[in-house]
Amino acid sequence: MYWHNKRLLAGMLTFGLLASPALAFDFGRRATPDEIKLWDIDVGPDGKGLPDGSGTVAQGKQVFSDNCAACHGDNGQGGIKDRLVGGQGTLASDMPVKTVGSFWPYATTLFDYIHRAMPYPTPGSLSTDDTYAVTAYILSLNGIVPADGKLDKASLPKVRMPNRDGFVPEPEFDPARLARKK
């Protein structure tokens, strides 16, 4: 019976060594600035991080038709996925309709989301110009950008969304207060 315990102990030690994580020293290499730049694509509410490029509503209509309408409907509504258009004035009602035009506080967030996560089967496949164009088109469908509008990194942060001031910070999540707790 004693030898069974030794074998069990030896097996557990062997498994423990094989299953333990690799030591991090002498493993891999530092990312180069160019490699970091490829992943540093987030865009802030103030427009920081927006890339060079531009797009018009007219261009966006075609890009949307080719890449987005199958899920979101021909005019940003009526598709199998989230409705993008309408809902203004409904947030305080019993049946709020949360869309880009009624709920989102920043137009730059729309660009960021499209650029990183859309279209569904191939996220990140739209060019920067196509992303500006689709953003312009969706904002135009919501009456936020004129039908002949054009967006770029200078104009997009200036777009004032209808619900810009609709978010009220919760005091318990105040970053300054949270930092003091630590």
mmCIF file with all atom_site columns, N, CA, C and O in Angstrom, residues 53-68 126-138 140 146-152:
data_model
loop_
_atom_site.group_PDB
_atom_site.id
_atom_site.type_symbol
_atom_site.label_atom_id
_atom_site.label_alt_id
_atom_site.label_comp_id
_atom_site.label_asym_id
_atom_site.label_entity_id
_atom_site.label_seq_id
_atom_site.pdbx_PDB_ins_code
_atom_site.Cartn_x
_atom_site.Cartn_y
_atom_site.Cartn_z
_atom_site.occupancy
_atom_site.B_iso_or_equiv
_atom_site.pdbx_formal_charge
_atom_site.auth_seq_id
_atom_site.auth_comp_id
_atom_site.auth_asym_id
_atom_site.auth_atom_id
_atom_site.pdbx_PDB_model_num
ATOM 1   N N  . GLY A 1 53  ? -8.663  61.043 -42.252 1.00 0.00 ? 53  GLY A N  1
ATOM 2   C CA . GLY A 1 53  ? -9.615  60.505 -43.216 1.00 0.00 ? 53  GLY A CA 1
ATOM 3   C C  . GLY A 1 53  ? -10.895 61.309 -43.172 1.00 0.00 ? 53  GLY A C  1
ATOM 4   O O  . GLY A 1 53  ? -11.037 62.243 -42.377 1.00 0.00 ? 53  GLY A O  1
ATOM 5   N N  . SER A 1 54  ? -11.845 60.933 -44.028 1.00 0.00 ? 54  SER A N  1
ATOM 6   C CA . SER A 1 54  ? -13.132 61.627 -44.055 1.00 0.00 ? 54  SER A CA 1
ATOM 7   C C  . SER A 1 54  ? -14.140 60.773 -44.812 1.00 0.00 ? 54  SER A C  1
ATOM 8   O O  . SER A 1 54  ? -13.772 59.835 -45.523 1.00 0.00 ? 54  SER A O  1
ATOM 9   N N  . GLY A 1 55  ? -15.394 61.117 -44.639 1.00 0.00 ? 55  GLY A N  1
ATOM 10  C CA . GLY A 1 55  ? -16.451 60.418 -45.351 1.00 0.00 ? 55  GLY A CA 1
ATOM 11  C C  . GLY A 1 55  ? -17.711 61.253 -45.387 1.00 0.00 ? 55  GLY A C  1
ATOM 12  O O  . GLY A 1 55  ? -17.990 62.026 -44.472 1.00 0.00 ? 55  GLY A O  1
ATOM 13  N N  . THR A 1 56  ? -18.486 61.086 -46.454 1.00 0.00 ? 56  THR A N  1
ATOM 14  C CA . THR A 1 56  ? -19.726 61.840 -46.624 1.00 0.00 ? 56  THR A CA 1
ATOM 15  C C  . THR A 1 56  ? -20.934 60.938 -46.368 1.00 0.00 ? 56  THR A C  1
ATOM 16  O O  . THR A 1 56  ? -20.828 59.711 -46.398 1.00 0.00 ? 56  THR A O  1
ATOM 17  N N  . VAL A 1 57  ? -22.061 61.584 -46.168 1.00 0.00 ? 57  VAL A N  1
ATOM 18  C CA . VAL A 1 57  ? -23.317 60.857 -45.989 1.00 0.00 ? 57  VAL A CA 1
ATOM 19  C C  . VAL A 1 57  ? -23.610 60.018 -47.231 1.00 0.00 ? 57  VAL A C  1
ATOM 20  O O  . VAL A 1 57  ? -23.993 58.850 -47.120 1.00 0.00 ? 57  VAL A O  1
ATOM 21  N N  . ALA A 1 58  ? -23.409 60.595 -48.410 1.00 0.00 ? 58  ALA A N  1
ATOM 22  C CA . ALA A 1 58  ? -23.681 59.871 -49.659 1.00 0.00 ? 58  ALA A CA 1
ATOM 23  C C  . ALA A 1 58  ? -22.816 58.611 -49.772 1.00 0.00 ? 58  ALA A C  1
ATOM 24  O O  . ALA A 1 58  ? -23.312 57.543 -50.143 1.00 0.00 ? 58  ALA A O  1
ATOM 25  N N  . GLN A 1 59  ? -21.537 58.726 -49.447 1.00 0.00 ? 59  GLN A N  1
ATOM 26  C CA . GLN A 1 59  ? -20.665 57.545 -49.461 1.00 0.00 ? 59  GLN A CA 1
ATOM 27  C C  . GLN A 1 59  ? -21.139 56.535 -48.418 1.00 0.00 ? 59  GLN A C  1
ATOM 28  O O  . GLN A 1 59  ? -21.146 55.329 -48.658 1.00 0.00 ? 59  GLN A O  1
ATOM 29  N N  . GLY A 1 60  ? -21.510 57.034 -47.257 1.00 0.00 ? 60  GLY A N  1
ATOM 30  C CA . GLY A 1 60  ? -21.948 56.175 -46.165 1.00 0.00 ? 60  GLY A CA 1
ATOM 31  C C  . GLY A 1 60  ? -23.190 55.381 -46.485 1.00 0.00 ? 60  GLY A C  1
ATOM 32  O O  . GLY A 1 60  ? -23.343 54.242 -46.030 1.00 0.00 ? 60  GLY A O  1
ATOM 33  N N  . LYS A 1 61  ? -24.085 55.964 -47.281 1.00 0.00 ? 61  LYS A N  1
ATOM 34  C CA . LYS A 1 61  ? -25.306 55.250 -47.668 1.00 0.00 ? 61  LYS A CA 1
ATOM 35  C C  . LYS A 1 61  ? -24.955 53.974 -48.425 1.00 0.00 ? 61  LYS A C  1
ATOM 36  O O  . LYS A 1 61  ? -25.536 52.914 -48.175 1.00 0.00 ? 61  LYS A O  1
ATOM 37  N N  . GLN A 1 62  ? -23.988 54.050 -49.329 1.00 0.00 ? 62  GLN A N  1
ATOM 38  C CA . GLN A 1 62  ? -23.588 52.874 -50.101 1.00 0.00 ? 62  GLN A CA 1
ATOM 39  C C  . GLN A 1 62  ? -22.852 51.856 -49.228 1.00 0.00 ? 62  GLN A C  1
ATOM 40  O O  . GLN A 1 62  ? -23.115 50.659 -49.298 1.00 0.00 ? 62  GLN A O  1
ATOM 41  N N  . VAL A 1 63  ? -21.946 52.340 -48.390 1.00 0.00 ? 63  VAL A N  1
ATOM 42  C CA . VAL A 1 63  ? -21.203 51.437 -47.500 1.00 0.00 ? 63  VAL A CA 1
ATOM 43  C C  . VAL A 1 63  ? -22.172 50.744 -46.541 1.00 0.00 ? 63  VAL A C  1
ATOM 44  O O  . VAL A 1 63  ? -22.067 49.541 -46.293 1.00 0.00 ? 63  VAL A O  1
ATOM 45  N N  . PHE A 1 64  ? -23.137 51.493 -46.010 1.00 0.00 ? 64  PHE A N  1
ATOM 46  C CA . PHE A 1 64  ? -24.144 50.925 -45.111 1.00 0.00 ? 64  PHE A CA 1
ATOM 47  C C  . PHE A 1 64  ? -24.952 49.857 -45.837 1.00 0.00 ? 64  PHE A C  1
ATOM 48  O O  . PHE A 1 64  ? -25.179 48.765 -45.306 1.00 0.00 ? 64  PHE A O  1
ATOM 49  N N  . SER A 1 65  ? -25.378 50.160 -47.049 1.00 0.00 ? 65  SER A N  1
ATOM 50  C CA . SER A 1 65  ? -26.155 49.201 -47.839 1.00 0.00 ? 65  SER A CA 1
ATOM 51  C C  . SER A 1 65  ? -25.364 47.911 -48.061 1.00 0.00 ? 65  SER A C  1
ATOM 52  O O  . SER A 1 65  ? -25.914 46.813 -47.934 1.00 0.00 ? 65  SER A O  1
ATOM 53  N N  . ASP A 1 66  ? -24.085 48.037 -48.337 1.00 0.00 ? 66  ASP A N  1
ATOM 54  C CA . ASP A 1 66  ? -23.241 46.879 -48.626 1.00 0.00 ? 66  ASP A CA 1
ATOM 55  C C  . ASP A 1 66  ? -22.851 46.079 -47.391 1.00 0.00 ? 66  ASP A C  1
ATOM 56  O O  . ASP A 1 66  ? -22.639 44.872 -47.478 1.00 0.00 ? 66  ASP A O  1
ATOM 57  N N  . ASN A 1 67  ? -22.736 46.741 -46.225 1.00 0.00 ? 67  ASN A N  1
ATOM 58  C CA . ASN A 1 67  ? -22.149 46.092 -45.060 1.00 0.00 ? 67  ASN A CA 1
ATOM 59  C C  . ASN A 1 67  ? -23.021 46.032 -43.810 1.00 0.00 ? 67  ASN A C  1
ATOM 60  O O  . ASN A 1 67  ? -22.726 45.242 -42.917 1.00 0.00 ? 67  ASN A O  1
ATOM 61  N N  . CYS A 1 68  ? -24.048 46.858 -43.730 1.00 0.00 ? 68  CYS A N  1
ATOM 62  C CA . CYS A 1 68  ? -24.778 47.007 -42.469 1.00 0.00 ? 68  CYS A CA 1
ATOM 63  C C  . CYS A 1 68  ? -26.269 46.701 -42.569 1.00 0.00 ? 68  CYS A C  1
ATOM 64  O O  . CYS A 1 68  ? -26.886 46.268 -41.587 1.00 0.00 ? 68  CYS A O  1
ATOM 65  N N  . LEU A 1 126 ? -13.683 47.706 -42.365 1.00 0.00 ? 126 LEU A N  1
ATOM 66  C CA . LEU A 1 126 ? -13.977 48.948 -43.080 1.00 0.00 ? 126 LEU A CA 1
ATOM 67  C C  . LEU A 1 126 ? -12.766 49.872 -43.019 1.00 0.00 ? 126 LEU A C  1
ATOM 68  O O  . LEU A 1 126 ? -12.084 49.961 -41.995 1.00 0.00 ? 126 LEU A O  1
ATOM 69  N N  . SER A 1 127 ? -12.515 50.564 -44.096 1.00 0.00 ? 127 SER A N  1
ATOM 70  C CA . SER A 1 127 ? -11.436 51.551 -44.094 1.00 0.00 ? 127 SER A CA 1
ATOM 71  C C  . SER A 1 127 ? -11.827 52.714 -43.185 1.00 0.00 ? 127 SER A C  1
ATOM 72  O O  . SER A 1 127 ? -12.990 52.875 -42.809 1.00 0.00 ? 127 SER A O  1
ATOM 73  N N  . THR A 1 128 ? -10.860 53.535 -42.859 1.00 0.00 ? 128 THR A N  1
ATOM 74  C CA . THR A 1 128 ? -11.135 54.715 -42.047 1.00 0.00 ? 128 THR A CA 1
ATOM 75  C C  . THR A 1 128 ? -12.142 55.619 -42.751 1.00 0.00 ? 128 THR A C  1
ATOM 76  O O  . THR A 1 128 ? -13.093 56.109 -42.124 1.00 0.00 ? 128 THR A O  1
ATOM 77  N N  . ASP A 1 129 ? -11.963 55.842 -44.049 1.00 0.00 ? 129 ASP A N  1
ATOM 78  C CA . ASP A 1 129 ? -12.902 56.689 -44.795 1.00 0.00 ? 129 ASP A CA 1
ATOM 79  C C  . ASP A 1 129 ? -14.307 56.088 -44.799 1.00 0.00 ? 129 ASP A C  1
ATOM 80  O O  . ASP A 1 129 ? -15.296 56.817 -44.645 1.00 0.00 ? 129 ASP A O  1
ATOM 81  N N  . ASP A 1 130 ? -14.405 54.780 -44.977 1.00 0.00 ? 130 ASP A N  1
ATOM 82  C CA . ASP A 1 130 ? -15.718 54.123 -44.945 1.00 0.00 ? 130 ASP A CA 1
ATOM 83  C C  . ASP A 1 130 ? -16.355 54.248 -43.568 1.00 0.00 ? 130 ASP A C  1
ATOM 84  O O  . ASP A 1 130 ? -17.575 54.416 -43.444 1.00 0.00 ? 130 ASP A O  1
ATOM 85  N N  . THR A 1 131 ? -15.544 54.181 -42.514 1.00 0.00 ? 131 THR A N  1
ATOM 86  C CA . THR A 1 131 ? -16.082 54.318 -41.154 1.00 0.00 ? 131 THR A CA 1
ATOM 87  C C  . THR A 1 131 ? -16.605 55.729 -40.926 1.00 0.00 ? 131 THR A C  1
ATOM 88  O O  . THR A 1 131 ? -17.692 55.909 -40.368 1.00 0.00 ? 131 THR A O  1
ATOM 89  N N  . TYR A 1 132 ? -15.875 56.741 -41.363 1.00 0.00 ? 132 TYR A N  1
ATOM 90  C CA . TYR A 1 132 ? -16.383 58.119 -41.266 1.00 0.00 ? 132 TYR A CA 1
ATOM 91  C C  . TYR A 1 132 ? -17.684 58.251 -42.059 1.00 0.00 ? 132 TYR A C  1
ATOM 92  O O  . TYR A 1 132 ? -18.641 58.898 -41.609 1.00 0.00 ? 132 TYR A O  1
ATOM 93  N N  . ALA A 1 133 ? -17.732 57.633 -43.232 1.00 0.00 ? 133 ALA A N  1
ATOM 94  C CA . ALA A 1 133 ? -18.920 57.740 -44.085 1.00 0.00 ? 133 ALA A CA 1
ATOM 95  C C  . ALA A 1 133 ? -20.131 57.071 -43.448 1.00 0.00 ? 133 ALA A C  1
ATOM 96  O O  . ALA A 1 133 ? -21.230 57.648 -43.436 1.00 0.00 ? 133 ALA A O  1
ATOM 97  N N  . VAL A 1 134 ? -19.967 55.872 -42.911 1.00 0.00 ? 134 VAL A N  1
ATOM 98  C CA . VAL A 1 134 ? -21.090 55.179 -42.258 1.00 0.00 ? 134 VAL A CA 1
ATOM 99  C C  . VAL A 1 134 ? -21.546 55.965 -41.031 1.00 0.00 ? 134 VAL A C  1
ATOM 100 O O  . VAL A 1 134 ? -22.747 56.088 -40.774 1.00 0.00 ? 134 VAL A O  1
ATOM 101 N N  . THR A 1 135 ? -20.594 56.491 -40.294 1.00 0.00 ? 135 THR A N  1
ATOM 102 C CA . THR A 1 135 ? -20.945 57.319 -39.128 1.00 0.00 ? 135 THR A CA 1
ATOM 103 C C  . THR A 1 135 ? -21.770 58.526 -39.574 1.00 0.00 ? 135 THR A C  1
ATOM 104 O O  . THR A 1 135 ? -22.814 58.829 -38.975 1.00 0.00 ? 135 THR A O  1
ATOM 105 N N  . ALA A 1 136 ? -21.340 59.188 -40.633 1.00 0.00 ? 136 ALA A N  1
ATOM 106 C CA . ALA A 1 136 ? -22.084 60.342 -41.159 1.00 0.00 ? 136 ALA A CA 1
ATOM 107 C C  . ALA A 1 136 ? -23.482 59.925 -41.595 1.00 0.00 ? 136 ALA A C  1
ATOM 108 O O  . ALA A 1 136 ? -24.466 60.631 -41.318 1.00 0.00 ? 136 ALA A O  1
ATOM 109 N N  . TYR A 1 137 ? -23.594 58.783 -42.267 1.00 0.00 ? 137 TYR A N  1
ATOM 110 C CA . TYR A 1 137 ? -24.889 58.323 -42.750 1.00 0.00 ? 137 TYR A CA 1
ATOM 111 C C  . TYR A 1 137 ? -25.846 58.019 -41.587 1.00 0.00 ? 137 TYR A C  1
ATOM 112 O O  . TYR A 1 137 ? -27.004 58.451 -41.601 1.00 0.00 ? 137 TYR A O  1
ATOM 113 N N  . ILE A 1 138 ? -25.373 57.310 -40.584 1.00 0.00 ? 138 ILE A N  1
ATOM 114 C CA . ILE A 1 138 ? -26.232 56.974 -39.442 1.00 0.00 ? 138 ILE A CA 1
ATOM 115 C C  . ILE A 1 138 ? -26.655 58.245 -38.710 1.00 0.00 ? 138 ILE A C  1
ATOM 116 O O  . ILE A 1 138 ? -27.823 58.390 -38.320 1.00 0.00 ? 138 ILE A O  1
ATOM 117 N N  . SER A 1 140 ? -26.923 61.166 -40.038 1.00 0.00 ? 140 SER A N  1
ATOM 118 C CA . SER A 1 140 ? -27.861 61.840 -40.933 1.00 0.00 ? 140 SER A CA 1
ATOM 119 C C  . SER A 1 140 ? -29.257 61.230 -40.838 1.00 0.00 ? 140 SER A C  1
ATOM 120 O O  . SER A 1 140 ? -30.254 61.951 -40.816 1.00 0.00 ? 140 SER A O  1
ATOM 121 N N  . PRO A 1 146 ? -26.449 66.937 -41.549 1.00 0.00 ? 146 PRO A N  1
ATOM 122 C CA . PRO A 1 146 ? -27.246 67.180 -42.759 1.00 0.00 ? 146 PRO A CA 1
ATOM 123 C C  . PRO A 1 146 ? -26.997 66.116 -43.835 1.00 0.00 ? 146 PRO A C  1
ATOM 124 O O  . PRO A 1 146 ? -25.963 65.449 -43.852 1.00 0.00 ? 146 PRO A O  1
ATOM 125 N N  . ALA A 1 147 ? -27.947 65.980 -44.741 1.00 0.00 ? 147 ALA A N  1
ATOM 126 C CA . ALA A 1 147 ? -27.875 64.968 -45.806 1.00 0.00 ? 147 ALA A CA 1
ATOM 127 C C  . ALA A 1 147 ? -26.662 65.156 -46.708 1.00 0.00 ? 147 ALA A C  1
ATOM 128 O O  . ALA A 1 147 ? -26.211 64.203 -47.342 1.00 0.00 ? 147 ALA A O  1
ATOM 129 N N  . ASP A 1 148 ? -26.129 66.361 -46.773 1.00 0.00 ? 148 ASP A N  1
ATOM 130 C CA . ASP A 1 148 ? -24.928 66.598 -47.585 1.00 0.00 ? 148 ASP A CA 1
ATOM 131 C C  . ASP A 1 148 ? -23.680 66.712 -46.698 1.00 0.00 ? 148 ASP A C  1
ATOM 132 O O  . ASP A 1 148 ? -22.657 67.230 -47.105 1.00 0.00 ? 148 ASP A O  1
ATOM 133 N N  . GLY A 1 149 ? -23.773 66.180 -45.481 1.00 0.00 ? 149 GLY A N  1
ATOM 134 C CA . GLY A 1 149 ? -22.705 66.311 -44.501 1.00 0.00 ? 149 GLY A CA 1
ATOM 135 C C  . GLY A 1 149 ? -21.470 65.476 -44.797 1.00 0.00 ? 149 GLY A C  1
ATOM 136 O O  . GLY A 1 149 ? -21.505 64.487 -45.532 1.00 0.00 ? 149 GLY A O  1
ATOM 137 N N  . LYS A 1 150 ? -20.368 65.920 -44.199 1.00 0.00 ? 150 LYS A N  1
ATOM 138 C CA . LYS A 1 150 ? -19.083 65.235 -44.311 1.00 0.00 ? 150 LYS A CA 1
ATOM 139 C C  . LYS A 1 150 ? -18.440 65.271 -42.934 1.00 0.00 ? 150 LYS A C  1
ATOM 140 O O  . LYS A 1 150 ? -18.503 66.279 -42.238 1.00 0.00 ? 150 LYS A O  1
ATOM 141 N N  . LEU A 1 151 ? -17.828 64.149 -42.540 1.00 0.00 ? 151 LEU A N  1
ATOM 142 C CA . LEU A 1 151 ? -17.171 64.077 -41.244 1.00 0.00 ? 151 LEU A CA 1
ATOM 143 C C  . LEU A 1 151 ? -15.698 63.733 -41.400 1.00 0.00 ? 151 LEU A C  1
ATOM 144 O O  . LEU A 1 151 ? -15.310 63.008 -42.314 1.00 0.00 ? 151 LEU A O  1
ATOM 145 N N  . ASP A 1 152 ? -14.898 64.278 -40.476 1.00 0.00 ? 152 ASP A N  1
ATOM 146 C CA . ASP A 1 152 ? -13.477 63.948 -40.389 1.00 0.00 ? 152 ASP A CA 1
ATOM 147 C C  . ASP A 1 152 ? -13.080 64.127 -38.924 1.00 0.00 ? 152 ASP A C  1
ATOM 148 O O  . ASP A 1 152 ? -13.926 64.395 -38.073 1.00 0.00 ? 152 ASP A O  1
#
